[in-house]
Amino acid sequence: MVHSSVIWFVVLYIAASIGIGLYAGLRVHNTRDYAVAGRSLPFYVVTATVFATWFGSETVLGIPARFIETGLGGVVEDPFGSSMCLVLVGLFFAAKLYKMDLLTIGDFYRRRFNPTVEMLTSLAIVASYLGWVSAQIVALGLVFNVLSGGALATPVAIMLGAAIVTGYTMFGGMVSVAWTDFMQMTIIVVGMLYIAWVVGDQAGGVHAVLAHAQNAGRMQFLPEPKLRDMLWFFGAAITMMFGSIPQQDVFQRVTSARTVRISVWATVTGGVLYFFFAFVPMYLGYSAFLIDSDLVKSHLQSDPQHILPQLVLAHTPQLAQIMFFGALLSAIMSTASGTLLAPSVTFTENVLKRFLRRDLGDRQLLWTMRAVVAGFALMVTLFALNSSSGIYEMVGNAYKVTLVGAFVPLVAGLYWKRANSQGALLSIAFGMATWLALEALAPDALVPPQLAGFFAAITWMVIGSLMPQLRQPAQRRAAATR
């Protein structure tokens, strides 16, 4: 039974988050404020929003459940791949993109290639967020369901969570997201460390938990030296490592910084912090084996994502429960708000805008973005209500789309002078087609579908970009014979 003080804390915390988000939203005066916070955020806020956006439901609920089931090798996508993504963004992408002074990541594809590439990559980016945001909404529903003792049915809880996040995100945009992220990161860090101390003490300490995991074979990271196992491991690793680089939520954090230096090092710092801190929920979740093995066994059969919240409710004092659910809600809401805003801004700026009136003013465009946020939230909620995938799988699958359809043109456009529109279009077409065909016809083949699509995207980017240059000598010889 959940104590009433925990429930009241959750209610007050949600009210405070909404209040901060709406108050910050008063600083939104145009689309640049709404999309990238007017490029005004200091180092500590950018670091916090990078960390808090990645530290979501899959980190607190999905990663521990996955680790308990499969061990360390099963979480190579997240946190290993996802944290490396942020480090790579900071070192190799942040400065270049910041200096281009863009509103969205889709703008890069138009400026470097052409409007067709812009639309195709933007649609791929928007599609990738469907599962990503849905995972956060499902997690909010799970929390409300647990806290209400089942009184709030999961579908109702999901709709309630979606309405709360949509409210302050739709009004305040990136300004609200950034400042609520800063508050939420503080609660995540303090709350998780306190819970780790309480639960770890009951489990016998870090050494006891690690020793149990080692003896159970859960600390094995690298796969067996077999070709198929290694290919699938590599495919999983790059899905989030590369696939989450061409994402609007990452881009927004890069470009919302006050200076290019802040943009680079705040992103790297946020990624490093996320990597180390993501192991805290894994430690907490696995501690359940030593504290209440029956609880673990019962939920492994039904839903492993319930193990950690049920452990906290059953074996910790009220203060620890308040801290845990405060941290959990912070993690979910910070990620949900950022990932709800990102595809809405991309769709409005890079897809919808070309079908709107050319004389549309900035204020009208701002309200159009807000309307798209509401529409995308409705779509995400319907997807969440009808999805049977776990939180970890929903997040991992989301980035396959951008891995095969947007990453290669981004890298080639930034670092290869010969990359052109023809190469980008062929890369997108063959990358997506290869991935989708294998997902439909051979999802368990030797090479994972997203890895095959990734290699196809690279191959056709090179072929397409070099084809005009290969034709030039033949054209010159033909002209000389005339």
XYZ file of C-alpha atoms in Angstrom:
482
model
C 0.000 0.000 0.000
C 1.368 3.425 -0.970
C 1.371 5.899 1.911
C -0.680 9.076 1.375
C 2.377 11.275 2.011
C 4.065 9.793 -1.074
C 0.997 10.481 -3.197
C 0.723 14.064 -1.937
C 4.378 14.649 -2.651
C 3.910 13.435 -6.201
C 0.925 15.751 -6.671
C 2.841 18.756 -5.311
C 5.914 17.893 -7.350
C 3.943 17.685 -10.585
C 2.252 21.005 -9.770
C 5.660 22.610 -9.143
C 7.035 21.253 -12.427
C 4.068 22.612 -14.339
C 4.396 25.970 -12.552
C 8.107 26.313 -13.351
C 7.491 25.278 -16.949
C 4.682 27.787 -17.431
C 6.618 30.596 -15.707
C 9.673 29.956 -17.892
C 7.352 29.982 -20.888
C 6.662 33.681 -20.269
C 10.122 34.284 -21.775
C 9.025 32.820 -25.112
C 8.427 35.634 -27.594
C 9.252 34.022 -30.952
C 10.019 30.717 -32.655
C 13.747 30.927 -31.847
C 12.959 31.216 -28.139
C 10.538 28.327 -28.448
C 12.831 26.009 -30.437
C 16.330 26.727 -29.059
C 15.743 28.967 -25.990
C 17.153 31.989 -27.835
C 20.702 30.507 -27.704
C 21.047 31.930 -24.175
C 21.597 29.022 -21.761
C 24.649 28.847 -19.461
C 26.947 25.829 -19.034
C 25.232 24.319 -16.002
C 21.764 24.464 -17.564
C 22.911 22.937 -20.875
C 24.735 20.172 -18.962
C 21.618 19.533 -16.891
C 19.281 19.420 -19.870
C 21.618 17.058 -21.800
C 21.810 14.742 -18.799
C 18.128 14.963 -17.856
C 16.854 14.381 -21.379
C 18.819 11.137 -21.709
C 18.096 10.026 -18.138
C 14.537 8.879 -18.789
C 12.212 5.995 -18.141
C 14.447 3.481 -19.905
C 17.323 4.438 -17.573
C 15.358 3.991 -14.341
C 13.015 1.177 -15.378
C 14.118 -0.277 -18.726
C 17.884 -0.660 -18.199
C 17.620 -2.390 -14.772
C 14.978 -4.776 -16.131
C 17.106 -5.541 -19.181
C 20.242 -6.019 -17.059
C 18.451 -8.430 -14.720
C 17.268 -10.490 -17.703
C 20.317 -10.442 -20.008
C 23.328 -9.047 -18.141
C 25.744 -6.254 -19.049
C 26.010 -7.228 -22.715
C 22.278 -6.727 -23.128
C 22.475 -3.017 -22.302
C 25.106 -2.069 -24.887
C 22.590 0.240 -26.635
C 21.903 2.166 -23.470
C 23.835 3.396 -21.475
C 26.990 2.518 -23.444
C 25.856 3.580 -26.921
C 23.688 6.488 -25.810
C 26.326 8.127 -23.611
C 28.981 7.716 -26.325
C 26.547 9.453 -28.696
C 26.629 12.593 -26.550
C 30.418 12.550 -26.300
C 30.700 12.206 -30.089
C 28.191 15.018 -30.608
C 30.178 17.307 -28.342
C 33.557 16.519 -29.913
C 32.681 16.271 -33.617
C 29.295 17.889 -34.312
C 28.440 20.595 -31.757
C 30.829 23.341 -32.915
C 30.103 22.880 -36.627
C 26.318 22.888 -36.163
C 26.328 25.735 -33.635
C 28.253 28.019 -36.004
C 25.716 27.409 -38.784
C 23.034 29.179 -36.669
C 20.214 26.808 -37.622
C 16.756 26.472 -36.075
C 16.444 22.692 -36.585
C 18.641 19.783 -37.629
C 16.453 19.529 -40.736
C 17.690 22.966 -41.821
C 21.186 21.498 -42.183
C 20.036 18.999 -44.802
C 18.355 21.737 -46.839
C 21.346 24.063 -46.669
C 23.920 21.359 -47.425
C 21.901 19.329 -49.949
C 18.391 20.302 -51.102
C 14.748 20.574 -49.902
C 13.976 16.949 -50.876
C 16.745 15.627 -48.641
C 15.515 18.003 -45.935
C 11.976 16.611 -46.076
C 12.988 12.937 -46.190
C 15.422 13.164 -43.296
C 13.002 15.303 -41.273
C 10.231 12.743 -41.722
C 12.642 9.990 -40.621
C 13.593 12.019 -37.557
C 9.963 12.699 -36.651
C 9.039 9.025 -37.101
C 11.868 7.942 -34.805
C 10.368 9.909 -31.929
C 7.104 7.974 -31.969
C 8.499 5.044 -29.987
C 10.882 7.203 -27.959
C 8.200 9.552 -26.585
C 5.712 6.697 -26.220
C 8.159 4.918 -23.913
C 8.122 7.930 -21.587
C 4.328 8.162 -21.623
C 4.032 4.434 -20.881
C 6.435 4.883 -17.969
C 4.389 7.777 -16.564
C 1.328 5.586 -16.778
C 3.167 2.788 -14.971
C 4.164 5.157 -12.137
C 0.649 6.551 -11.703
C -0.765 3.021 -11.783
C 1.666 1.835 -9.077
C 1.172 4.891 -6.872
C -2.606 4.604 -7.041
C -2.430 0.940 -6.049
C -4.110 0.031 -9.314
C -7.022 2.460 -8.804
C -5.892 4.321 -11.912
C -6.014 1.814 -14.749
C -2.920 1.879 -16.944
C -4.694 3.389 -20.021
C -6.165 6.193 -17.899
C -2.799 6.755 -16.206
C -1.078 6.974 -19.605
C -3.546 9.605 -20.819
C -3.129 11.600 -17.595
C 0.666 11.559 -17.919
C 0.486 12.646 -21.549
C -1.804 15.566 -20.692
C 0.527 16.838 -17.936
C 3.678 16.811 -20.067
C 1.903 18.249 -23.104
C 0.605 21.196 -21.067
C 3.853 22.883 -20.080
C 5.797 21.719 -23.160
C 3.222 23.175 -25.546
C 3.235 26.521 -23.755
C 6.904 27.043 -22.880
C 8.913 25.184 -25.509
C 12.678 24.831 -25.034
C 12.836 27.477 -22.303
C 10.442 25.490 -20.120
C 12.179 22.227 -20.999
C 15.610 23.585 -20.062
C 14.702 25.055 -16.672
C 12.493 22.156 -15.598
C 15.330 19.828 -16.676
C 17.706 21.718 -14.383
C 15.374 21.260 -11.412
C 14.724 17.641 -12.326
C 18.408 16.763 -12.701
C 19.016 17.959 -9.144
C 16.217 15.744 -7.835
C 17.421 12.772 -9.911
C 20.979 12.957 -8.545
C 20.021 13.505 -4.897
C 17.150 11.019 -4.957
C 18.991 8.196 -6.687
C 22.084 8.479 -4.512
C 19.955 8.407 -1.363
C 18.020 5.350 -2.587
C 21.287 3.624 -3.510
C 22.491 4.158 0.048
C 19.260 2.803 1.618
C 18.790 -0.177 -0.693
C 22.488 -0.992 -0.937
C 22.711 -1.191 2.853
C 19.881 -3.749 2.913
C 21.563 -5.779 0.150
C 24.899 -5.926 1.969
C 26.732 -3.219 0.059
C 28.193 -2.738 -3.403
C 30.607 -5.657 -3.106
C 27.836 -8.149 -2.274
C 25.654 -6.997 -5.177
C 28.526 -7.082 -7.690
C 29.671 -10.495 -6.456
C 26.168 -11.917 -6.876
C 25.908 -10.460 -10.393
C 29.351 -11.827 -11.286
C 28.477 -15.323 -10.063
C 25.212 -15.208 -12.001
C 27.067 -14.337 -15.234
C 25.497 -10.884 -15.467
C 28.812 -8.996 -15.740
C 29.793 -10.468 -19.121
C 29.887 -7.559 -21.573
C 31.467 -8.773 -24.812
C 29.650 -11.409 -26.880
C 30.856 -14.906 -27.724
C 33.546 -14.875 -30.475
C 31.016 -15.964 -33.099
C 30.338 -13.924 -36.222
C 26.581 -13.612 -35.703
C 26.882 -12.674 -32.027
C 29.522 -10.047 -32.792
C 27.522 -8.522 -35.655
C 24.388 -8.268 -33.560
C 26.353 -6.786 -30.664
C 27.905 -4.182 -32.981
C 24.510 -3.434 -34.542
C 22.994 -2.851 -31.119
C 25.910 -0.637 -30.051
C 25.699 1.754 -33.007
C 21.897 1.947 -33.057
C 21.824 4.602 -30.340
C 25.479 5.654 -30.603
C 25.046 6.859 -34.199
C 21.270 6.798 -34.679
C 20.603 9.335 -31.931
C 23.132 11.876 -33.269
C 20.862 13.316 -36.028
C 18.097 14.072 -33.529
C 16.363 17.372 -32.887
C 16.409 17.058 -29.082
C 20.197 16.634 -29.092
C 20.536 19.462 -31.646
C 18.358 21.773 -29.525
C 20.634 21.317 -26.532
C 23.718 21.968 -28.653
C 22.336 25.164 -30.168
C 20.582 26.544 -27.066
C 23.953 27.232 -25.400
C 25.193 30.790 -24.933
C 28.521 30.148 -26.706
C 30.077 27.506 -28.920
C 32.472 26.504 -26.129
C 29.557 25.871 -23.762
C 27.841 23.927 -26.535
C 30.797 21.548 -26.902
C 31.821 20.917 -23.322
C 28.368 20.920 -21.737
C 27.334 18.171 -24.165
C 30.441 16.092 -23.402
C 30.016 16.628 -19.647
C 26.347 15.666 -19.774
C 27.215 12.486 -21.670
C 29.931 11.447 -19.208
C 27.677 12.152 -16.216
C 24.897 10.138 -17.798
C 27.162 7.131 -18.420
C 28.311 6.839 -14.827
C 24.995 7.700 -13.226
C 23.040 5.215 -15.372
C 24.664 2.402 -13.385
C 22.889 3.504 -10.191
C 19.437 2.191 -11.268
C 21.109 -1.016 -12.505
C 22.687 -1.452 -9.066
C 19.339 -0.744 -7.378
C 17.411 -3.143 -9.584
C 19.856 -6.002 -9.118
C 19.904 -5.442 -5.338
C 16.391 -6.887 -5.364
C 17.908 -10.353 -5.844
C 19.553 -10.098 -2.424
C 16.697 -8.301 -0.654
C 13.578 -10.046 -2.002
C 14.247 -12.800 -4.537
C 10.571 -13.811 -4.588
C 9.616 -10.318 -5.776
C 12.144 -10.593 -8.604
C 10.916 -14.022 -9.671
C 7.267 -12.965 -9.708
C 7.865 -9.861 -11.823
C 10.308 -11.555 -14.185
C 7.367 -13.679 -15.289
C 5.066 -10.688 -15.832
C 6.856 -7.328 -16.215
C 10.479 -6.810 -15.028
C 9.962 -3.044 -15.241
C 7.953 -3.258 -11.998
C 10.825 -4.777 -9.981
C 12.522 -1.549 -8.896
C 9.410 0.500 -7.971
C 7.874 -2.456 -6.119
C 11.158 -3.055 -4.270
C 11.195 0.566 -3.101
C 7.558 0.431 -1.987
C 7.988 -2.838 -0.126
C 11.379 -2.384 1.543
C 12.156 1.300 2.090
C 10.860 4.015 4.471
C 8.516 6.793 3.367
C 11.298 9.317 2.806
C 13.084 6.907 0.487
C 9.842 6.295 -1.423
C 9.305 10.028 -1.816
C 12.878 10.501 -3.053
C 12.623 7.577 -5.458
C 9.352 8.571 -7.083
C 10.484 12.188 -7.202
C 13.620 11.108 -9.052
C 11.679 8.737 -11.296
C 9.106 11.360 -12.238
C 11.919 13.849 -12.853
C 13.635 11.412 -15.178
C 10.491 10.641 -17.133
C 9.080 14.155 -17.372
C 12.388 15.746 -18.396
C 12.832 13.246 -21.216
C 9.188 13.303 -22.267
C 9.022 17.090 -22.563
C 12.218 17.365 -24.599
C 11.358 14.510 -26.928
C 7.812 15.774 -27.427
C 9.011 19.239 -28.406
C 11.774 18.111 -30.784
C 9.772 16.289 -33.495
C 7.018 18.899 -33.359
C 9.456 21.716 -34.111
C 11.141 19.672 -36.859
C 7.844 18.776 -38.521
C 6.594 22.378 -38.417
C 9.808 23.985 -39.672
C 10.980 21.407 -42.227
C 7.799 19.746 -43.510
C 4.618 21.660 -42.722
C 6.040 25.124 -43.324
C 6.407 24.581 -47.060
C 2.654 23.966 -47.318
C 1.696 27.053 -45.282
C 1.214 30.608 -46.555
C 4.487 32.285 -47.464
C 3.490 35.459 -45.582
C 2.958 33.567 -42.322
C 4.326 35.718 -39.488
C 6.646 34.498 -36.745
C 3.914 34.648 -34.105
C 1.566 32.588 -36.275
C 4.345 30.062 -36.839
C 4.896 29.894 -33.071
C 1.259 28.982 -32.455
C 1.446 26.481 -35.310
C 4.339 24.781 -33.501
C 2.275 24.643 -30.325
C -0.632 23.077 -32.209
C 1.707 20.461 -33.702
C 2.973 19.636 -30.183
C -0.613 18.899 -29.152
C -1.241 16.824 -32.287
C 1.949 14.815 -31.894
C 1.134 14.223 -28.219
C -2.219 12.753 -29.228
C -0.536 10.471 -31.775
C 2.061 9.345 -29.233
C -0.614 8.604 -26.641
C -2.540 6.413 -29.077
C 0.683 4.579 -29.962
C 1.494 4.064 -26.273
C -1.971 2.689 -25.554
C -1.639 0.113 -28.321
C 2.016 -0.915 -27.935
C 3.043 -4.225 -26.366
C 6.830 -3.570 -26.381
C 8.856 -2.908 -23.254
C 10.295 0.535 -22.542
C 13.883 -0.461 -23.413
C 12.845 -2.018 -26.735
C 10.683 0.980 -27.678
C 13.613 3.356 -27.190
C 16.148 1.140 -28.981
C 13.895 0.536 -31.979
C 13.243 4.267 -32.375
C 16.803 5.022 -33.425
C 17.009 2.440 -36.174
C 15.098 4.857 -38.403
C 17.617 7.681 -38.105
C 20.603 5.321 -38.164
C 19.744 4.179 -41.699
C 18.020 7.339 -42.938
C 19.739 10.421 -41.513
C 23.129 9.709 -39.907
C 25.211 9.087 -43.040
C 24.064 12.244 -44.910
C 24.803 14.287 -41.768
C 28.371 12.991 -41.379
C 29.099 13.134 -45.108
C 27.639 16.622 -45.373
C 29.850 17.916 -42.563
C 33.085 16.088 -43.318
C 33.173 15.137 -47.019
C 33.328 17.946 -49.586
C 32.337 15.646 -52.461
C 29.056 14.606 -50.800
C 26.149 15.864 -52.884
C 22.361 15.717 -53.079
C 22.345 12.688 -55.357
C 24.473 10.724 -52.899
C 22.281 11.797 -49.975
C 19.069 10.757 -51.727
C 20.471 7.361 -52.722
C 21.830 6.868 -49.211
C 18.418 7.525 -47.657
C 16.552 5.417 -50.216
C 18.783 2.341 -50.099
C 19.445 2.586 -46.369
C 15.739 2.645 -45.535
C 14.784 0.067 -48.175
C 17.449 -2.428 -47.064
C 16.495 -2.083 -43.406
C 12.740 -2.372 -43.978
C 13.104 -5.313 -46.376
C 15.223 -7.297 -43.918
C 12.934 -6.444 -41.002
C 10.055 -7.910 -43.001
C 11.792 -10.881 -44.631
C 14.767 -11.859 -42.451
C 14.654 -10.129 -39.043
C 16.908 -12.794 -37.459
C 19.477 -13.114 -40.245
C 23.240 -13.191 -39.789
C 23.441 -9.403 -40.137
C 20.914 -7.367 -38.125
C 18.592 -5.358 -40.413
C 19.647 -1.934 -39.132
C 23.337 -2.770 -39.591
C 22.727 -3.892 -43.188
C 20.775 -0.668 -43.787
C 23.605 1.368 -42.286
C 26.204 -0.202 -44.605
C 23.872 0.284 -47.583
C 23.497 3.962 -46.680
C 27.290 4.422 -46.598
C 27.801 2.549 -49.873
C 25.224 4.519 -51.829
C 26.326 7.843 -50.400
C 29.778 7.179 -51.847
C 28.468 5.813 -55.172
C 25.917 8.597 -55.620
C 28.359 11.370 -54.766
C 31.106 10.084 -57.077
C 28.899 9.233 -60.064
C 28.832 12.776 -61.568
C 32.625 13.008 -61.275
C 33.069 9.580 -62.858
C 30.990 10.718 -65.832
C 32.944 13.911 -66.382
C 35.990 12.353 -68.166
C 33.684 10.465 -70.545
C 31.736 13.664 -71.220
C 34.965 15.555 -71.983
C 36.129 12.806 -74.401
C 32.762 12.882 -76.165
C 32.955 16.637 -76.497
C 36.505 16.429 -77.899
C 35.393 14.069 -80.715
C 32.670 16.431 -81.930
